[in-house]
Phi, psi and omega in degrees: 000126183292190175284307174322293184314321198267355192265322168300327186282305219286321173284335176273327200268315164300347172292303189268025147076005188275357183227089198226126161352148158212174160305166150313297153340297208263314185282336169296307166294321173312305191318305170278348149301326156329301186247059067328310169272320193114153164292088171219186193267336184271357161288315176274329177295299166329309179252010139333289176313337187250343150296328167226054185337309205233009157268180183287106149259350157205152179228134193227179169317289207288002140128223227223146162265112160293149147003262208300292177338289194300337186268296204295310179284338158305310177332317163299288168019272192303307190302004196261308183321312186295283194007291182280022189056046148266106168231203202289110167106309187302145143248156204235110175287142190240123169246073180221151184295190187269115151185185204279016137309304171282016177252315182282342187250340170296289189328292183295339175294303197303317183273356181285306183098032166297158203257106189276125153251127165268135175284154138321131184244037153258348202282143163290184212265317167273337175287328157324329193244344151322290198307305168309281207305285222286345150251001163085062188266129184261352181222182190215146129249157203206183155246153191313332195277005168237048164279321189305297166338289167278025207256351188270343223245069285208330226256001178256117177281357165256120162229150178205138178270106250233285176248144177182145180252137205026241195272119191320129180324167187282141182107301220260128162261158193239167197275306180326334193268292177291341172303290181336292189283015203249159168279136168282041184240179197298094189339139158295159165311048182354138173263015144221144183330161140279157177249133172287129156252091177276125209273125193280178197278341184073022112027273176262015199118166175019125178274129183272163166246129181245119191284154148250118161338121141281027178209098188236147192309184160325296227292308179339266166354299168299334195251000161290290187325269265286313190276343172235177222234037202281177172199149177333119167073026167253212203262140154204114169304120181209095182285338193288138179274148209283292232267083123242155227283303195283339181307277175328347184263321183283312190293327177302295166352316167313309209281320129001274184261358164070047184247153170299087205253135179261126153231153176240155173276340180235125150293124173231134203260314153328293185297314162296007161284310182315315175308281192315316181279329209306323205250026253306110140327126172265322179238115164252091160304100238201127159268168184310350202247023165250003163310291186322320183277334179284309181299354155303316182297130165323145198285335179298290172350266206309341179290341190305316197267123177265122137281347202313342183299342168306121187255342223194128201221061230242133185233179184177184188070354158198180194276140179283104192303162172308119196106312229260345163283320174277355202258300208284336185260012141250031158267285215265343198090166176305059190244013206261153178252098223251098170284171164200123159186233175194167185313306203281313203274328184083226173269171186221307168187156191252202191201124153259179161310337169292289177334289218299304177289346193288289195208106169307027173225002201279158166293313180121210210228116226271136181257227185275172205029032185243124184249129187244140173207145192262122161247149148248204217254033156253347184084023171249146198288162179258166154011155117288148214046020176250155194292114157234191161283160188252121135262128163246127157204131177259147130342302192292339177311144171269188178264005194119174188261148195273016172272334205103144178083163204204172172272174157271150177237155189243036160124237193264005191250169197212116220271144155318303180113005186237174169229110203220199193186112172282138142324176162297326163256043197045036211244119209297090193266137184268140159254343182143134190312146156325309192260023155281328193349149156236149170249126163230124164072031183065000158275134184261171194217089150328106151314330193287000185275314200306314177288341187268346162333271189313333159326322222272356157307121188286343185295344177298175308100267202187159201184116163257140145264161188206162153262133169238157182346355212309104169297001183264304191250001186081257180267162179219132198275121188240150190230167181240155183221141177227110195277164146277179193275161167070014170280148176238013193286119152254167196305304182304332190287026205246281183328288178339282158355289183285332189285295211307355221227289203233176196249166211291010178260015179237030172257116176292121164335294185256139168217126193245141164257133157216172187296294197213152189250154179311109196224163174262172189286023169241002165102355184296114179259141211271095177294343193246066165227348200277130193191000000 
């Protein structure tokens, strides 16, 4: 790291409040949890626990875990898991909603030096026991509301039940139990780290796992602060669900700044107003369609709520449909924040609110030490303002999938699966997945310019496009649409809309009215539902 690097981290980590007086005591024990676990995620819980021993770290229904709680239990955690021939290299799967169970059971895995594969808590029955099969999970923890689910699953020898109202089903053991009877004293160190395995959205089949370090440099850290504004000891509501790359990227993050995290086991968009004024929240952690969902509640609802405590509103995990940046930050203020990346890649680039007013489609800007560069399909760069594949590379990049297979790679860059084009002012626009392309009538055609066409209606909701079979042109562009109420947009006002805008091989052929559209639990919509 150079002089430049250190005059920025020493300026970004004073900014974000990370550097701040504590006691003696309390800066003593952090020093020795430190060189116990080590810089790691079980090293940050730790020494969390002992800098901030008697603040909140996560508040669920059932009211709140301090620091220190959440530290002594993975400690129990673990020594109850070795017990049980759980050790250091296993993987141990986790099926849980947001609430102080998946913060205590990430911590005690970290401190076991276990591999956490997070489930998907959509997932059915046959994909639940690929994965789990296809990483070799010797335990499982869950919540009581998949028991019926896991119970098919023959091939884990450890299940232990995580949330459950009153008494844990008969038959079952709970996590909660084992804590209790286990000793609380300080585990050893595991002599190598653990890995997080975060799951791709599955989108297009099977969801893959991309493993992660739990021991990661600075710079990551420093080029998230610099650009997004979080800062130490505040609040942050976070409806984005934890076991997916962005819930989890916050929660690590946390582990840092000594933030306070509110979770619900379900997103409810009234109630995450409710979160915000109650506890006034500073950080609405998010993906776009729950945004998408607050701005739907009747205007009296939303008025119910003092949000004014919000700073920082930083979203990810699908693309921000049209409208929809201007629409909440001229509600709520100039707050929202745009990650734009993957599972494999980590971040690519972030959009601020300056980006944002500039241009609602924009990505944002790659932020430091993240390099993004547009190929074409020879792997050579393309043009400025011309279309390519998107490569990132980073610290966050993986390694591959733990199944086998990789993304493509360009030397050290690691391709997304998207396409894009910077502007003039260098600021990064996605046109749309490699394999969404549709060729119709020898043009190709992004759905994402034809759906943010149709967003920008106010009678829109939300809106896909997709290719279907066409014998005349090979394909055709068919879009599914979700009116808002007392809407009057018909199928022909739909066509009009895009012919008036783009050009006539981009009018969709088809147009479905649906309630709603098929999404995975990051906001992501599931196209091949779609037909």
């Amino acid at each position: 790291m150079d002089w430049n690097d250190l005059l920025v981290t020493a300026r970004t980590m004073r900014r974000a409040g990370i550097v701040m007086p504590h006691g003696p005591r309390r800066l003593l024990r952090a020093r020795t949890a430190a060189e116990h676990w080590g810089l790691n995620y079980a090293g940050g819980f730790a020494s969390a626990g002992a800098l901030h021993a008697d603040q909140p770290c996560v508040v669920d229904e059932r009211g709140q875990r301090t620091w220190g709680e959440v530290d002594a239990a993975s400690d129990a955690m673990a020594n109850g898991l070795r017990a049980r021939g759980i050790g250091e290299g296993d993987v141990v799967a986790v099926l849980c909603r947001n609430h102080r169970w998946f913060v205590i059971a990430t911590a005690g895995l970290a401190k076991l030096g276990a591999d956490i594969l997070f489930l998907n808590t959509s997932f059915a029955g046959p994909q639940l026991r690929e994965v789990v099969a296809r990483e070799d999970a010797k335990a499982l923890i869950y919540d009581e509301e998949y028991a019926e689910l896991v119970a098919t699953d023959g091939d884990v020898g450890l299940k232990l039940v995580a949330w459950h109202d009153g008494d844990p089903p008969p038959g079952t053991e709970s996590l909660d139990l084992l804590i209790a009877r286990a000793p609380h004293s300080r585990p050893p160190a595991p002599r190598r780290a653990g890995r997080s395995i975060i799951l791709t959205s599955g989108t297009t089949g099977t969801p893959k796992g991309a493993p992660r370090d739990q021991e990661t440099g600075i710079e990551p850290i420093v080029a998230m602060l610099d650009r997004i504004p979080y800062r130490a000891r505040e609040t942050m509501v976070v409806p984005a669900p934890l076991f997916h790359s962005w819930g989890f990227g916050n929660r690590s993050l946390s582990l840092l700044l000594g933030t306070t995290l509110v979770v619900r086991r379900r997103f409810d968009p009234e109630a995450t107003l409710r979160d915000v004024a109650r506890h006034r929240a500073q950080v609405l952690v998010a993906v776009p369609v729950m945004l998408q969902r607050i701005l739907e509640l009747p205007e009296h609802v939303r008025r119910r709520y003092d949000t004014s405590s919000l700073r920082v509103v930083p979203l990810s995990g699908s693309a921000i449909p049209g409208g929809l940046a201007t629409r909440w930050m001229d509600e709520f203020g100039d707050n929202l924040y745009n990650l734009y990346g993957s599972t494999e890649v980590g971040w690519a680039t972030i959009a601020t609110p300056e980006d944002l007013r500039a241009d609602p489609a924009t990505a944002g800007r790659p932020p430091l030490h993240t390099r993004v560069e547009l190929l074409d399909e020879h792997d050579r760069p393309v043009a400025q303002g011309e279309t390519g594949r998107i490569f990132v590379g980073s610290e966050l990049t993986f390694d591959g999938y733990t199944g086998g297979g990789d993304k493509a790679r360009v030397g050290e860059l690691v391709s997304t699966g998207d396409t894009g084009f910077f502007d003039g002012a260098g600021r990064l626009h996605v046109v749309g997945r490699d394999d969404e392309m549709i060729v119709s009538g020898g043009e190709n055609v992004f759905p994402r310019e034809v759906e943010d066409c149709i967003a920008e209606h106010p009678d829109v909701v939300e809106v896909a496009v997709i290719g279907v079979p066409d014998d005349e042109f090979g394909q055709r562009l068919k879009a599914f649409v979700v009116l808002g109420a007392d809407a009057t947009l018909d199928e022909a006002a739909v066509k009009a809309l895009v012919k008036a805008t783009l050009a006539g091989y981009k009018v969709p052929r088809d147009v479905v009215f649906l309630d709603e559209l098929p999404r995975n639990p990051t906001g992501k919509v599931l196209k091949r539902e779609l037909t």
